[in-house]
């Protein structure tokens, strides 16, 4: 897929809570095709201590409006600068990068997300819905305030939640939710993105039940386009780049101890 | 418009002094979507070894103040793969494709060089005797005169096109090594490779690279690189190719003023994939503004009174 | 509260691991208005030579990416002036005042050390065999084992208090030099001094320092400094004092994890004159948070599995 | 004099033209004594390419309001960041630093400034006026737009101007002004700050007429407090620090070729 470098303009910065924002970014021409699961390398301007770009998933894309959305969790200087962007600011993106979630062979799919890993699942869900598949979401957070932008997911599919403190949905981690405790899962394809331990339990569950499971990995990236070989992960084929062969991998392809 | 061409001799003619540095520009293909890479003076492709290497385990990269550390460790599929799979794909780019050659033994360097010598559209190699990220070979060859000499001597016998030798900055006297390398028939020297560095996460107490130490690149190293280019250009007659932290045309020009005939851009490609064409344009503008007829006039043109 | 004391041995006991680096903290007095400097673990005063030195012409300084180059060149009024004029003013600070000793010849080092040895309230000297900004002596002594050994050997004979030897990073193998220095009776080593660098103004084509090259310091050099501290601490048994780009408590702790028993803060003092007390406080907080009983437990405590 | 490190709050950013601003800075307690000619080392926050503090002269000080003013000429990243500061922003200063203009032995004084060198002359003029001396200013610029905040100087003394293009005052450099072309200067003490070539002609003129002349030098500074010895200038006593022995020097003390 052809990659682009473009300056987007921030048309909205919607703050979800003390650490999450959703940026709506406007392009001045038609968006190129973007697949669910792909990401952008975002240039952070005016950061005294940032140097490289920061990889951020495509949270949503609207071809009619020529807009994309990024959901950003502020954890360091780079993401905090993104979180502080205001309407009218410009943001330079290299995109769309990496592999994408595949199309399912089944109509029953489960999308499991945690933390900023929920970001790519909205766009994935929307694309599935366009194909006539109504996805089930299972979203986990520490507490109810951590469940961000849930109404957007509800527009797309059925939303199930877990919180560690029980302040919303099932108490515990995603693995404690009935959807993951059943012996007869009512879905044939699981997509997951979030903290690695979470993805590992999801992958283990899927493997046990012979369900196809795709995971989206994080990694430290310098270039995002396969040029530097910094972002490797161990797979059946040896070390491959997360930025080009991933970030989305079939869980069985990874050399995970699960 | 100023004449931007640079003749590095022994068959290596550049349409302009801007090349991209090994390990930071893939095989060029990765950047094709962004601009026409045949605009470049040259592309130095990834470090290539005798046989396939997996490179180092994750994590291989961490950001540092105005720089980054990497510990890729020469991951590549080996010279035969390059010759069979990659060369056919890239051989027709209308720019100079140089192969960065590495090895653990003198024999390995020789072997790779011999195979690359067969490739018509590769006008030269960059001998990497300065990779800090592998246990054997690499930097070890570039940090003493006798071992550097041994590599160049062996490769010169089997490789008749342009040999650019990439020097390590992790030495007491880089000029001495450059001088020795020139004596063995190197056609040019390029410097600097990365500075050996390290980073630790105070909270977890763990090193941030799987190999503990790695190679530092980016603007942070520029003052050191510039100094070394200047020192080397005082003692060698062969062309010097300068790199280390170049982010824009001014940086590139500073390297030329210090004595470089051409320059390479590395880490900056990650931050702005278009940086190399912007630097070419910026050099052009500089020549215009300063009434420089040919960019080669800038080489060593620092004014010290 | 954690025990912050550090015993560097041979009479050099620090109330905490934070010292200020030579050439960046004047004689301490310059910072008195800002905080009570007796809170520091120690202060290394300016480079002191046998006789008065004018230092290098202007310009002596330029900013670089996350760092600076300086070419002060050991400007000072000589050891006799120090003994007569400055020592009386600073001798009663309730912290360790170390004199940074430099020279062009072994005799000069010896001469200065002998005179400082007489000063009751100076518990030690830092032997600067690594200044890159003087034509003779300085770094030349620190870049080869035999010359380093010659200086330490001569000074050890006339100086019986703590000798800290400040190492140059501009070498191929810093561990080798540290090891040689230890063998001659150094009580500790400190590293790094500045990296030799250079800067040019592309527009005027002139070097930005009167001496063309100068010493690079600040966060840009931190990865190199940390790596060298780690390498040296693997081979010597004497305490290692780490410095190079420390801007905050995390940086300081990283140096300790890499093997430093104490640290020095240099360039950061210019940006925040209060940085050293903030680092002390930050180390205290870190110990609290990580349940570290004595800060000395952090030395070499990097986890590598 | 005791030095301080304080956070000031910007209460006004008055833009004079495309490259000059005057910042009014508020302290939350009484100002310490500040002498005319002294400067502050200003910490530039959020500059991706700035590292050290930047020296800026005290343009004015108001003890009643507990405010100081800085006049900043935007020539690089650091000064541009200062120029972009907004009401409410905070600015960290190490101050007051350096030597000061001395008190004159005469009632007839001339203050000659050019470029951002006019900055310290306002505070100097104000202090002279408080002592009953009405200063004469001679201010030079490229054209009339370069003559900044002239009305402030007019409140304090008599203002004479030169512009290179003749768009205001006498055409030419300050040296072409009648005040500097006379054989019988009507002043016994000259203070000057601005580009070095300008200060040198002023100093030459003063020397010729046996008038005391004080100049304020610029220099590249790392610490501003005499700790690093980076900012030397050649004097009758050898190399001294501009930040502590200067920035104000008697012109005859300097080793100037004039
Ligand atoms: C393919 C991909 C997609 C991503 N999508 C999103 C997204 O949609 N929304 C979002 O908020 N974040 C996303 N991230 C994570 C995001 O890239 C990091 O949070 C960001 O780079 C941190 O930058 P910073 O400057 O804020 O923090 P830094 O100051 O750089 O780091 C703060 C802390 O986070 C750690 N850290 C930094 N980067 C990473 C990383 N890539 N992986 C693991 N740890 C890291 C650092 O080690 C440090 O401890 C994605 C990452 C990848 C690889
Ligand atoms: C005692 C003193 C008082 C000063 N008072 C004022 C003032 O009241 N108002 C004001 O606007 N400026 C003043 N200056 C000058 C001011 O310090 C510089 O303009 C500023 O440091 C430039 O920083 P920058 O980041 O904007 O530019 P940079 O990007 O650092 O530099 C831009 C260009 O200016 C040159 N430059 C930078 N600093 C200096 C310097 N100190 N001397 C000469 N050339 C330099 C650089 O070499 C470069 O070419 C004063 C300087 C001194 C020493
Ligand atoms: C990720 C990465 C991989 C690199 N791989 C190689 C390599 O294979 N061979 C080599 O000679 N240099 C390699 N280098 C060094 C660069 O070519 C260059 O010498 C160095 O990065 C300094 O230039 P820069 O500061 O412009 O990046 C690599 C650098 C980076 C950052
Ligand atoms: C302006 C300046 C002057 C220095 N003078 C000396 C000196 O006289 N003797 C010495 O051993 N080191 C000197 N140094 C080196 C510092 O002590 C220190 O080793 C170096 O700056 C690295 O630490 P930093 O990055 O924390 O500054 C000087 C450094 C600077 C910036
Ligand atoms: S980040 Fe460079 S190859 Fe993946
Ligand atoms: S700027 Fe440091 S001594 Fe003047």
PDB file of N, CA and C in Angstrom, chain C residues 132-179:
ATOM      1  N   UNK C 132      40.484  18.791  26.975  1.00  0.00           N
ATOM      2  CA  UNK C 132      40.742  18.812  25.534  1.00  0.00           C
ATOM      3  C   UNK C 132      41.094  20.194  25.019  1.00  0.00           C
ATOM      4  N   UNK C 133      41.126  21.201  25.890  1.00  0.00           N
ATOM      5  CA  UNK C 133      41.201  22.579  25.410  1.00  0.00           C
ATOM      6  C   UNK C 133      42.541  23.265  25.602  1.00  0.00           C
ATOM      7  N   UNK C 134      43.580  22.509  25.813  1.00  0.00           N
ATOM      8  CA  UNK C 134      44.895  23.139  25.909  1.00  0.00           C
ATOM      9  C   UNK C 134      45.825  22.430  24.940  1.00  0.00           C
ATOM     10  N   UNK C 135      46.767  23.191  24.430  1.00  0.00           N
ATOM     11  CA  UNK C 135      47.657  22.635  23.403  1.00  0.00           C
ATOM     12  C   UNK C 135      48.586  21.581  23.983  1.00  0.00           C
ATOM     13  N   UNK C 136      49.130  21.891  25.144  1.00  0.00           N
ATOM     14  CA  UNK C 136      50.066  20.933  25.746  1.00  0.00           C
ATOM     15  C   UNK C 136      49.477  20.306  26.989  1.00  0.00           C
ATOM     16  N   UNK C 137      49.826  19.041  27.215  1.00  0.00           N
ATOM     17  CA  UNK C 137      49.359  18.373  28.422  1.00  0.00           C
ATOM     18  C   UNK C 137      47.887  18.083  28.326  1.00  0.00           C
ATOM     19  N   UNK C 138      47.206  18.209  29.439  1.00  0.00           N
ATOM     20  CA  UNK C 138      45.769  17.966  29.451  1.00  0.00           C
ATOM     21  C   UNK C 138      45.450  16.605  28.901  1.00  0.00           C
ATOM     22  N   UNK C 139      44.586  16.605  27.883  1.00  0.00           N
ATOM     23  CA  UNK C 139      44.081  15.363  27.334  1.00  0.00           C
ATOM     24  C   UNK C 139      45.174  14.428  26.865  1.00  0.00           C
ATOM     25  N   UNK C 140      46.273  14.996  26.408  1.00  0.00           N
ATOM     26  CA  UNK C 140      47.353  14.156  25.902  1.00  0.00           C
ATOM     27  C   UNK C 140      47.770  13.127  26.954  1.00  0.00           C
ATOM     28  N   UNK C 141      47.759  13.538  28.230  1.00  0.00           N
ATOM     29  CA  UNK C 141      48.140  12.602  29.293  1.00  0.00           C
ATOM     30  C   UNK C 141      47.109  11.499  29.478  1.00  0.00           C
ATOM     31  N   UNK C 142      45.885  11.824  29.211  1.00  0.00           N
ATOM     32  CA  UNK C 142      44.813  10.879  29.524  1.00  0.00           C
ATOM     33  C   UNK C 142      44.465   9.932  28.406  1.00  0.00           C
ATOM     34  N   UNK C 143      45.135  10.043  27.259  1.00  0.00           N
ATOM     35  CA  UNK C 143      44.732   9.216  26.136  1.00  0.00           C
ATOM     36  C   UNK C 143      45.692   8.065  25.855  1.00  0.00           C
ATOM     37  N   UNK C 144      46.701   7.926  26.687  1.00  0.00           N
ATOM     38  CA  UNK C 144      47.529   6.716  26.570  1.00  0.00           C
ATOM     39  C   UNK C 144      47.907   6.244  27.957  1.00  0.00           C
ATOM     40  N   UNK C 145      48.039   4.946  28.111  1.00  0.00           N
ATOM     41  CA  UNK C 145      48.349   4.399  29.431  1.00  0.00           C
ATOM     42  C   UNK C 145      49.695   4.881  29.967  1.00  0.00           C
ATOM     43  N   UNK C 146      50.758   4.837  29.181  1.00  0.00           N
ATOM     44  CA  UNK C 146      52.048   5.228  29.755  1.00  0.00           C
ATOM     45  C   UNK C 146      52.054   6.662  30.279  1.00  0.00           C
ATOM     46  N   UNK C 147      51.464   7.583  29.547  1.00  0.00           N
ATOM     47  CA  UNK C 147      51.521   8.964  30.012  1.00  0.00           C
ATOM     48  C   UNK C 147      50.614   9.175  31.216  1.00  0.00           C
ATOM     49  N   UNK C 148      49.470   8.494  31.233  1.00  0.00           N
ATOM     50  CA  UNK C 148      48.591   8.592  32.398  1.00  0.00           C
ATOM     51  C   UNK C 148      49.317   8.062  33.632  1.00  0.00           C
ATOM     52  N   UNK C 149      49.943   6.932  33.437  1.00  0.00           N
ATOM     53  CA  UNK C 149      50.681   6.291  34.532  1.00  0.00           C
ATOM     54  C   UNK C 149      51.770   7.222  35.061  1.00  0.00           C
ATOM     55  N   UNK C 150      52.472   7.896  34.164  1.00  0.00           N
ATOM     56  CA  UNK C 150      53.557   8.789  34.580  1.00  0.00           C
ATOM     57  C   UNK C 150      53.048   9.894  35.495  1.00  0.00           C
ATOM     58  N   UNK C 151      51.896  10.470  35.146  1.00  0.00           N
ATOM     59  CA  UNK C 151      51.344  11.559  35.961  1.00  0.00           C
ATOM     60  C   UNK C 151      50.929  11.045  37.343  1.00  0.00           C
ATOM     61  N   UNK C 152      50.169   9.973  37.358  1.00  0.00           N
ATOM     62  CA  UNK C 152      49.654   9.469  38.645  1.00  0.00           C
ATOM     63  C   UNK C 152      50.820   9.065  39.542  1.00  0.00           C
ATOM     64  N   UNK C 153      51.764   8.384  38.949  1.00  0.00           N
ATOM     65  CA  UNK C 153      52.913   7.910  39.706  1.00  0.00           C
ATOM     66  C   UNK C 153      53.631   9.075  40.383  1.00  0.00           C
ATOM     67  N   UNK C 154      53.882  10.133  39.643  1.00  0.00           N
ATOM     68  CA  UNK C 154      54.595  11.289  40.195  1.00  0.00           C
ATOM     69  C   UNK C 154      53.771  11.979  41.281  1.00  0.00           C
ATOM     70  N   UNK C 155      52.484  12.136  41.029  1.00  0.00           N
ATOM     71  CA  UNK C 155      51.641  12.857  41.979  1.00  0.00           C
ATOM     72  C   UNK C 155      51.426  12.033  43.253  1.00  0.00           C
ATOM     73  N   UNK C 156      51.264  10.749  43.083  1.00  0.00           N
ATOM     74  CA  UNK C 156      51.044   9.878  44.251  1.00  0.00           C
ATOM     75  C   UNK C 156      52.177  10.033  45.255  1.00  0.00           C
ATOM     76  N   UNK C 157      53.381  10.250  44.761  1.00  0.00           N
ATOM     77  CA  UNK C 157      54.548  10.373  45.653  1.00  0.00           C
ATOM     78  C   UNK C 157      54.477  11.612  46.539  1.00  0.00           C
ATOM     79  N   UNK C 158      53.846  12.663  46.036  1.00  0.00           N
ATOM     80  CA  UNK C 158      53.840  13.903  46.812  1.00  0.00           C
ATOM     81  C   UNK C 158      52.480  14.214  47.420  1.00  0.00           C
ATOM     82  N   UNK C 159      51.493  13.407  47.121  1.00  0.00           N
ATOM     83  CA  UNK C 159      50.144  13.728  47.586  1.00  0.00           C
ATOM     84  C   UNK C 159      49.563  12.515  48.291  1.00  0.00           C
ATOM     85  N   UNK C 160      49.279  12.656  49.572  1.00  0.00           N
ATOM     86  CA  UNK C 160      48.838  11.448  50.279  1.00  0.00           C
ATOM     87  C   UNK C 160      47.337  11.375  50.540  1.00  0.00           C
ATOM     88  N   UNK C 161      46.628  12.455  50.276  1.00  0.00           N
ATOM     89  CA  UNK C 161      45.172  12.392  50.457  1.00  0.00           C
ATOM     90  C   UNK C 161      44.498  11.775  49.224  1.00  0.00           C
ATOM     91  N   UNK C 162      43.215  11.978  49.113  1.00  0.00           N
ATOM     92  CA  UNK C 162      42.465  11.283  48.046  1.00  0.00           C
ATOM     93  C   UNK C 162      42.826  11.808  46.642  1.00  0.00           C
ATOM     94  N   UNK C 163      43.219  10.903  45.785  1.00  0.00           N
ATOM     95  CA  UNK C 163      43.447  11.270  44.371  1.00  0.00           C
ATOM     96  C   UNK C 163      42.351  10.655  43.511  1.00  0.00           C
ATOM     97  N   UNK C 164      41.564  11.538  42.938  1.00  0.00           N
ATOM     98  CA  UNK C 164      40.547  11.111  41.973  1.00  0.00           C
ATOM     99  C   UNK C 164      41.127  11.438  40.595  1.00  0.00           C
ATOM    100  N   UNK C 165      41.112  10.484  39.687  1.00  0.00           N
ATOM    101  CA  UNK C 165      41.688  10.759  38.369  1.00  0.00           C
ATOM    102  C   UNK C 165      40.567  10.913  37.356  1.00  0.00           C
ATOM    103  N   UNK C 166      40.552  12.038  36.678  1.00  0.00           N
ATOM    104  CA  UNK C 166      39.479  12.319  35.730  1.00  0.00           C
ATOM    105  C   UNK C 166      39.875  11.859  34.328  1.00  0.00           C
ATOM    106  N   UNK C 167      39.079  10.947  33.810  1.00  0.00           N
ATOM    107  CA  UNK C 167      39.434  10.274  32.563  1.00  0.00           C
ATOM    108  C   UNK C 167      38.819  10.954  31.343  1.00  0.00           C
ATOM    109  N   UNK C 168      39.507  10.804  30.246  1.00  0.00           N
ATOM    110  CA  UNK C 168      39.049  11.347  28.971  1.00  0.00           C
ATOM    111  C   UNK C 168      38.188  10.317  28.241  1.00  0.00           C
ATOM    112  N   UNK C 169      37.096  10.770  27.626  1.00  0.00           N
ATOM    113  CA  UNK C 169      36.287   9.855  26.835  1.00  0.00           C
ATOM    114  C   UNK C 169      36.810   9.717  25.404  1.00  0.00           C
ATOM    115  N   UNK C 170      37.826  10.494  25.064  1.00  0.00           N
ATOM    116  CA  UNK C 170      38.304  10.505  23.687  1.00  0.00           C
ATOM    117  C   UNK C 170      39.342   9.417  23.451  1.00  0.00           C
ATOM    118  N   UNK C 171      38.985   8.208  23.842  1.00  0.00           N
ATOM    119  CA  UNK C 171      39.937   7.094  23.755  1.00  0.00           C
ATOM    120  C   UNK C 171      39.233   5.847  23.238  1.00  0.00           C
ATOM    121  N   UNK C 172      40.029   4.939  22.719  1.00  0.00           N
ATOM    122  CA  UNK C 172      39.490   3.682  22.199  1.00  0.00           C
ATOM    123  C   UNK C 172      39.040   2.779  23.344  1.00  0.00           C
ATOM    124  N   UNK C 173      39.833   2.766  24.417  1.00  0.00           N
ATOM    125  CA  UNK C 173      39.550   1.820  25.488  1.00  0.00           C
ATOM    126  C   UNK C 173      39.705   2.485  26.847  1.00  0.00           C
ATOM    127  N   UNK C 174      38.627   3.031  27.346  1.00  0.00           N
ATOM    128  CA  UNK C 174      38.700   3.784  28.604  1.00  0.00           C
ATOM    129  C   UNK C 174      38.952   2.857  29.795  1.00  0.00           C
ATOM    130  N   UNK C 175      38.475   1.631  29.694  1.00  0.00           N
ATOM    131  CA  UNK C 175      38.643   0.684  30.805  1.00  0.00           C
ATOM    132  C   UNK C 175      40.118   0.370  31.020  1.00  0.00           C
ATOM    133  N   UNK C 176      40.840   0.269  29.931  1.00  0.00           N
ATOM    134  CA  UNK C 176      42.274  -0.025  29.994  1.00  0.00           C
ATOM    135  C   UNK C 176      43.010   1.085  30.736  1.00  0.00           C
ATOM    136  N   UNK C 177      42.655   2.321  30.424  1.00  0.00           N
ATOM    137  CA  UNK C 177      43.317   3.450  31.075  1.00  0.00           C
ATOM    138  C   UNK C 177      42.927   3.523  32.546  1.00  0.00           C
ATOM    139  N   UNK C 178      41.669   3.272  32.832  1.00  0.00           N
ATOM    140  CA  UNK C 178      41.223   3.256  34.231  1.00  0.00           C
ATOM    141  C   UNK C 178      41.988   2.203  35.024  1.00  0.00           C
ATOM    142  N   UNK C 179      42.157   1.076  34.415  1.00  0.00           N
ATOM    143  CA  UNK C 179      42.855  -0.020  35.064  1.00  0.00           C
ATOM    144  C   UNK C 179      44.310   0.362  35.353  1.00  0.00           C
TER     145      UNK C 179
END
